[in-house]
Short mmCIF file of C-alpha atoms in Angstrom, two decimals:
data_model
loop_
_atom_site.label_atom_id
_atom_site.label_comp_id
_atom_site.label_asym_id
_atom_site.label_seq_id
_atom_site.Cartn_x
_atom_site.Cartn_y
_atom_site.Cartn_z
CA MET V 1 -23.40 126.33 -127.59
CA SER V 2 -25.87 126.51 -124.67
CA ARG V 3 -26.54 130.11 -123.51
CA SER V 4 -26.38 128.67 -120.07
CA SER V 5 -22.86 127.30 -120.18
CA LEU V 6 -20.11 130.23 -119.73
CA PRO V 7 -17.34 129.36 -122.15
CA LEU V 8 -14.40 129.92 -119.93
CA ASN V 9 -11.70 128.23 -122.04
CA ALA V 10 -12.80 130.71 -125.00
CA ILE V 11 -12.76 133.46 -122.69
CA HIS V 12 -9.12 132.59 -121.45
CA ALA V 13 -8.14 132.49 -125.46
CA PHE V 14 -9.94 135.69 -126.03
CA LEU V 15 -7.78 137.45 -123.03
CA VAL V 16 -4.46 135.99 -124.01
CA THR V 17 -5.16 136.90 -127.77
CA ALA V 18 -6.12 140.42 -126.74
CA ARG V 19 -2.84 140.85 -124.88
CA HIS V 20 -0.71 139.35 -127.77
CA LEU V 21 -2.82 140.93 -130.51
CA ASN V 22 -1.17 137.73 -132.65
CA LEU V 23 -2.49 134.47 -133.27
CA THR V 24 0.80 132.82 -133.36
CA HIS V 25 1.89 134.07 -130.03
CA ALA V 26 -1.46 133.65 -128.31
CA ALA V 27 -1.23 129.93 -129.78
CA SER V 28 2.27 129.31 -128.47
CA GLU V 29 1.33 130.60 -124.91
CA LEU V 30 -1.88 128.42 -124.91
CA CYS V 31 -0.14 125.39 -126.49
CA LEU V 32 -2.86 125.09 -129.17
CA THR V 33 -2.79 125.46 -132.76
CA GLN V 34 -3.60 128.90 -134.38
CA GLY V 35 -6.52 127.40 -135.93
CA ALA V 36 -7.83 126.24 -132.48
CA VAL V 37 -7.52 129.71 -131.00
CA SER V 38 -9.36 131.08 -133.95
CA ARG V 39 -12.20 128.79 -133.39
CA LYS V 40 -12.33 129.42 -129.67
CA ILE V 41 -12.71 133.06 -130.23
CA ALA V 42 -15.05 132.50 -132.96
CA ALA V 43 -17.06 130.38 -130.51
CA LEU V 44 -17.25 133.03 -128.16
CA GLU V 45 -18.26 135.83 -130.66
CA GLN V 46 -21.10 133.54 -131.61
CA TRP V 47 -22.09 133.06 -127.91
CA LEU V 48 -21.75 137.14 -127.36
CA GLY V 49 -23.28 137.81 -130.39
CA LEU V 50 -20.69 140.53 -131.11
CA THR V 51 -17.23 140.79 -132.92
CA LEU V 52 -14.43 140.95 -130.70
CA PHE V 53 -11.32 141.51 -133.27
CA ASP V 54 -10.72 143.08 -136.60
CA ARG V 55 -8.36 141.09 -138.84
CA HIS V 56 -6.04 142.75 -140.90
CA ALA V 57 -2.92 142.13 -142.77
CA ARG V 58 -0.57 142.80 -139.55
CA GLY V 59 -2.57 141.16 -137.08
CA LEU V 60 -5.37 141.73 -134.93
CA ARG V 61 -7.04 144.74 -133.46
CA LEU V 62 -9.72 144.92 -130.85
CA THR V 63 -13.38 146.12 -131.88
CA PRO V 64 -14.85 148.70 -129.72
CA GLN V 65 -17.22 146.16 -128.31
CA GLY V 66 -13.99 143.91 -127.40
CA ALA V 67 -11.87 146.64 -126.10
CA ALA V 68 -15.15 147.35 -123.83
CA LEU V 69 -15.63 143.74 -122.76
CA LEU V 70 -11.84 143.38 -122.12
CA PRO V 71 -11.37 144.75 -118.66
CA GLU V 72 -14.19 143.10 -117.05
CA LEU V 73 -13.58 139.73 -118.40
CA ARG V 74 -9.93 140.05 -117.44
CA GLN V 75 -10.93 141.31 -113.72
CA GLY V 76 -13.38 138.50 -113.63
CA PHE V 77 -10.66 135.80 -114.40
CA GLU V 78 -8.13 137.40 -112.21
CA LEU V 79 -10.73 137.02 -109.16
CA MET V 80 -11.19 133.19 -110.16
CA GLU V 81 -7.47 132.67 -110.03
CA GLN V 82 -7.14 134.30 -106.61
CA ALA V 83 -10.04 132.17 -105.18
CA SER V 84 -8.61 129.23 -106.44
CA GLU V 85 -5.21 129.67 -105.15
CA LYS V 86 -6.45 130.89 -101.76
CA ALA V 87 -8.27 127.36 -101.78
CA ARG V 88 -5.58 125.57 -102.89
CA ARG V 89 -2.97 127.09 -100.46
CA SER V 90 -5.50 126.38 -97.42
CA HIS V 91 -5.40 122.79 -98.18
CA THR V 92 -1.72 122.25 -98.52
CA SER V 93 0.24 120.30 -96.08
CA ILE V 94 3.96 120.56 -95.61
CA ARG V 95 5.77 117.30 -95.55
CA LEU V 96 8.21 117.55 -92.48
CA LYS V 97 10.77 114.80 -91.73
CA ALA V 98 12.40 114.89 -88.45
CA PRO V 99 14.54 112.52 -86.23
CA THR V 100 12.67 111.15 -83.12
CA CYS V 101 15.32 112.68 -80.76
CA ALA V 102 14.48 116.19 -81.83
CA MET V 103 10.76 115.83 -81.06
CA ARG V 104 11.09 117.77 -77.69
CA TRP V 105 12.34 120.74 -79.66
CA LEU V 106 10.29 120.50 -82.45
CA VAL V 107 6.53 119.68 -81.29
CA PRO V 108 6.13 122.94 -79.06
CA ARG V 109 6.99 124.96 -81.98
CA LEU V 110 4.72 123.28 -84.42
CA VAL V 111 2.03 123.52 -82.12
CA ALA V 112 2.54 127.11 -81.42
CA LEU V 113 2.68 127.70 -85.34
CA GLU V 114 -0.64 126.13 -86.06
CA GLN V 115 -2.35 127.80 -83.11
CA GLN V 116 -0.99 131.28 -84.79
CA ARG V 117 -1.62 129.94 -88.25
CA PRO V 118 -4.30 127.32 -88.58
CA ASP V 119 -4.31 127.74 -92.35
CA LEU V 120 -0.76 126.33 -92.31
CA HIS V 121 -0.57 122.65 -91.58
CA VAL V 122 2.46 120.30 -91.17
CA ALA V 123 2.45 116.45 -91.98
CA LEU V 124 5.19 115.35 -89.62
CA THR V 125 6.94 112.23 -89.92
CA THR V 126 9.44 110.73 -87.36
CA THR V 127 12.31 108.67 -88.29
CA LEU V 128 15.41 106.95 -86.34
CA ASP V 129 17.54 107.00 -89.46
CA HIS V 130 19.83 110.13 -89.33
CA ALA V 131 21.29 109.52 -92.68
CA THR V 132 18.49 110.32 -95.04
CA GLN V 133 17.84 113.48 -96.20
CA LEU V 134 14.75 115.20 -97.88
CA GLU V 135 13.72 112.03 -100.16
CA ASN V 136 10.12 112.75 -101.05
CA TYR V 137 9.72 115.49 -98.09
CA ASP V 138 9.25 119.35 -98.46
CA ALA V 139 11.65 119.82 -95.56
CA ALA V 140 13.81 117.78 -93.34
CA ILE V 141 15.51 118.05 -89.89
CA VAL V 142 18.64 115.80 -89.94
CA TYR V 143 21.25 115.00 -87.01
CA GLY V 144 24.88 114.68 -87.46
CA LYS V 145 27.53 116.55 -89.42
CA PRO V 146 26.59 120.14 -90.90
CA HIS V 147 25.00 119.91 -94.59
CA ALA V 148 26.04 122.25 -97.39
CA GLY V 149 23.22 124.69 -98.03
CA GLY V 150 21.11 123.53 -94.86
CA ILE V 151 20.15 125.75 -92.06
CA CYS V 152 22.01 124.96 -88.78
CA LEU V 153 19.16 125.02 -86.32
CA PHE V 154 21.33 124.26 -83.09
CA ALA V 155 24.83 122.55 -82.35
CA GLU V 156 24.41 119.75 -80.04
CA SER V 157 25.44 120.51 -76.28
CA LEU V 158 25.34 117.82 -73.76
CA THR V 159 24.61 118.09 -70.02
CA PRO V 160 23.32 115.85 -67.35
CA VAL V 161 19.56 116.37 -66.27
CA ILE V 162 17.48 114.87 -63.38
CA ALA V 163 14.17 115.14 -62.27
CA ALA V 164 13.50 118.23 -60.40
CA ASP V 165 12.28 116.35 -57.29
CA GLN V 166 15.30 114.27 -57.13
CA PRO V 167 18.34 115.22 -54.78
CA CYS V 168 20.68 117.12 -56.61
CA PRO V 169 24.31 115.84 -56.89
CA GLU V 170 26.88 118.41 -55.30
CA SER V 171 29.71 117.46 -57.68
CA PRO V 172 29.96 115.34 -60.82
CA SER V 173 31.68 112.63 -58.81
CA ALA V 174 28.34 112.17 -56.84
CA LEU V 175 27.07 110.89 -59.89
CA ALA V 176 28.75 107.44 -59.26
CA ALA V 177 25.72 106.73 -56.94
CA MET V 178 23.05 107.10 -59.42
CA THR V 179 21.71 105.33 -62.34
CA PHE V 180 23.08 106.83 -65.62
CA LEU V 181 20.57 106.93 -68.50
CA HIS V 182 22.21 106.67 -71.93
CA PRO V 183 20.61 107.73 -75.15
CA THR V 184 22.45 105.27 -77.07
CA GLY V 185 23.53 101.46 -76.56
CA ASP V 186 27.15 102.53 -75.44
CA SER V 187 28.11 105.25 -73.06
CA ARG V 188 29.93 107.49 -75.51
CA ASP V 189 27.80 110.46 -74.70
CA TRP V 190 28.45 110.23 -71.08
CA GLN V 191 32.05 109.71 -71.36
CA CYS V 192 32.39 112.81 -73.70
CA TRP V 193 30.67 114.77 -70.97
CA LEU V 194 32.91 113.52 -68.23
CA ALA V 195 36.09 113.70 -70.17
CA ALA V 196 35.55 117.39 -70.65
CA GLN V 197 34.59 117.93 -66.84
CA ARG V 198 38.10 115.83 -66.47
CA VAL V 199 36.31 113.74 -63.92
CA THR V 200 36.83 109.78 -64.01
CA LEU V 201 34.40 107.69 -62.25
CA SER V 202 32.78 104.38 -62.17
CA MET V 203 29.23 103.89 -63.77
CA ARG V 204 27.79 101.02 -61.85
CA ARG V 205 24.14 101.16 -62.87
CA ASN V 206 23.02 101.97 -66.51
CA GLN V 207 20.20 101.62 -68.59
CA HIS V 208 20.48 102.20 -72.17
CA PHE V 209 17.69 103.65 -74.67
CA ALA V 210 17.12 103.66 -78.28
CA THR V 211 16.74 107.50 -78.51
CA MET V 212 17.62 110.62 -76.25
CA ASP V 213 13.94 111.36 -76.03
CA LEU V 214 13.33 108.00 -74.19
CA ALA V 215 16.38 108.68 -71.79
CA ILE V 216 15.09 112.06 -71.14
CA SER V 217 11.50 110.85 -70.27
CA ALA V 218 13.06 108.29 -67.89
CA ALA V 219 14.96 110.85 -66.17
CA ILE V 220 11.70 112.93 -65.78
CA GLN V 221 10.15 110.06 -64.04
CA GLY V 222 12.94 109.76 -61.61
CA PHE V 223 14.46 106.73 -63.06
CA GLY V 224 18.07 108.38 -62.84
CA VAL V 225 20.41 111.03 -64.45
CA ALA V 226 20.28 111.20 -68.31
CA ILE V 227 22.80 112.95 -70.44
CA ALA V 228 21.09 115.12 -73.01
CA ASP V 229 21.10 117.89 -75.35
CA SER V 230 20.52 121.26 -73.49
CA ASN V 231 18.37 122.51 -76.74
CA LEU V 232 16.15 119.57 -76.50
CA VAL V 233 15.09 119.75 -72.67
CA GLU V 234 14.70 123.70 -72.63
CA SER V 235 11.10 123.41 -72.31
CA ASP V 236 11.40 120.52 -69.60
CA ILE V 237 13.73 122.87 -67.75
CA ALA V 238 11.57 126.01 -68.11
CA SER V 239 8.58 124.18 -66.85
CA GLY V 240 10.34 122.59 -63.73
CA ARG V 241 10.34 119.11 -64.70
CA LEU V 242 14.08 118.74 -64.98
CA ILE V 243 17.05 120.28 -63.56
CA LYS V 244 20.68 120.90 -64.91
CA PRO V 245 22.78 120.22 -61.72
CA PHE V 246 25.97 121.37 -63.32
CA ALA V 247 26.63 124.14 -65.69
CA GLY V 248 29.27 122.41 -67.66
CA GLU V 249 28.26 121.48 -71.26
CA VAL V 250 30.03 119.92 -74.18
CA LYS V 251 29.81 120.42 -77.83
CA THR V 252 29.93 117.10 -79.71
CA GLY V 253 30.13 118.80 -83.04
CA ALA V 254 27.06 117.06 -84.09
CA VAL V 255 24.34 119.78 -85.45
CA TYR V 256 20.54 119.66 -86.16
CA THR V 257 20.28 120.97 -89.55
CA LEU V 258 17.01 122.04 -91.55
CA LEU V 259 17.09 121.02 -95.13
CA GLN V 260 14.08 122.41 -97.65
CA ARG V 261 13.11 122.12 -101.14
CA PRO V 262 14.16 124.76 -103.78
CA ALA V 263 11.74 127.67 -103.98
CA ALA V 264 10.56 126.42 -107.48
CA ASP V 265 9.47 123.05 -106.08
CA ALA V 266 8.36 124.42 -102.47
CA PRO V 267 4.64 124.27 -101.37
CA PRO V 268 2.96 127.15 -100.10
CA PHE V 269 4.00 128.28 -96.66
CA LEU V 270 7.35 126.33 -96.67
CA ALA V 271 9.32 129.64 -96.21
CA GLU V 272 6.81 130.73 -93.23
CA LEU V 273 7.66 127.36 -91.59
CA VAL V 274 11.23 127.62 -91.87
CA ALA V 275 11.46 131.16 -90.61
CA TRP V 276 9.19 130.16 -87.68
CA LEU V 277 11.70 127.38 -86.83
CA CYS V 278 14.45 129.53 -87.07
CA ARG V 279 13.00 132.64 -85.29
CA ASP V 280 14.68 132.39 -82.11
CA GLN V 281 17.81 130.59 -83.35
CA LYS V 282 21.15 132.10 -83.98
CA VAL V 283 20.93 130.28 -87.45
CA THR V 284 23.63 130.58 -90.15
CA GLN V 285 23.88 128.91 -93.51
CA SER V 286 25.99 125.94 -93.42
CA LEU V 287 28.85 126.40 -96.17
CA LEU V 288 31.36 123.59 -95.61
CA SER V 289 32.85 124.58 -98.90
CA ALA V 290 33.83 127.61 -97.38
CA GLY V 291 35.07 126.00 -94.02
CA LEU V 292 32.26 127.45 -92.06
CA ALA V 293 30.47 124.88 -89.87
#
């Protein structure tokens, strides 16, 4: 063996064997045969030019030279493991899937997180499919009924919104003169809100969009009045792009739920991402089996 090549595998075998002082146990941990472990230790002894173990009937005993060498070799291996883990964690992406309609709520939070923690990278994938769950992702935000074992980020709460520079309607009945922006191909969200306000009116002018995000964007541009989830427009209202002309909101029963991989299968930083997304939410564990939603 060349003196220029440090026998790392043999050193690892020595460290494991020194911990057990038993070749059978060391071989089991290393997934090697006893003979293979013995050969690695013999190769290391030859490379070092000294004996590491005394062999006797009851097992192994470290020689004075082996006992003196052990702490420094153990420390060196621990430093290499720590450096490797640090490098691995710094290049790990968390795969997050979320519905397109949640982008207005999610993206500002991801931007703030990566500004604060540049070593934490989230690979975001958007979808129009609300039925799928984790699949091959590390975490997923899903819209619809609560999921057992998931974390409820927020419950959908519908309210009309209009551009801040548009005339503000004085009452819900005044909306009849405006263009209604729908987040779906039908009018169910608007009808849900109007029914909760006990208002009946004719919606003469309508525009339908594929997602709530598109309807909200149209409202910001002054195209009409959109029915939106108040959670999704919080930043638009805070910045003055949108206003809520009425205080009345209606819960639809739908929620945005965060699903995540079990801790044993989770990538580095997943727990931190989950904590960040939940930090300003009144979140509860969705336990449908217990009757909680």
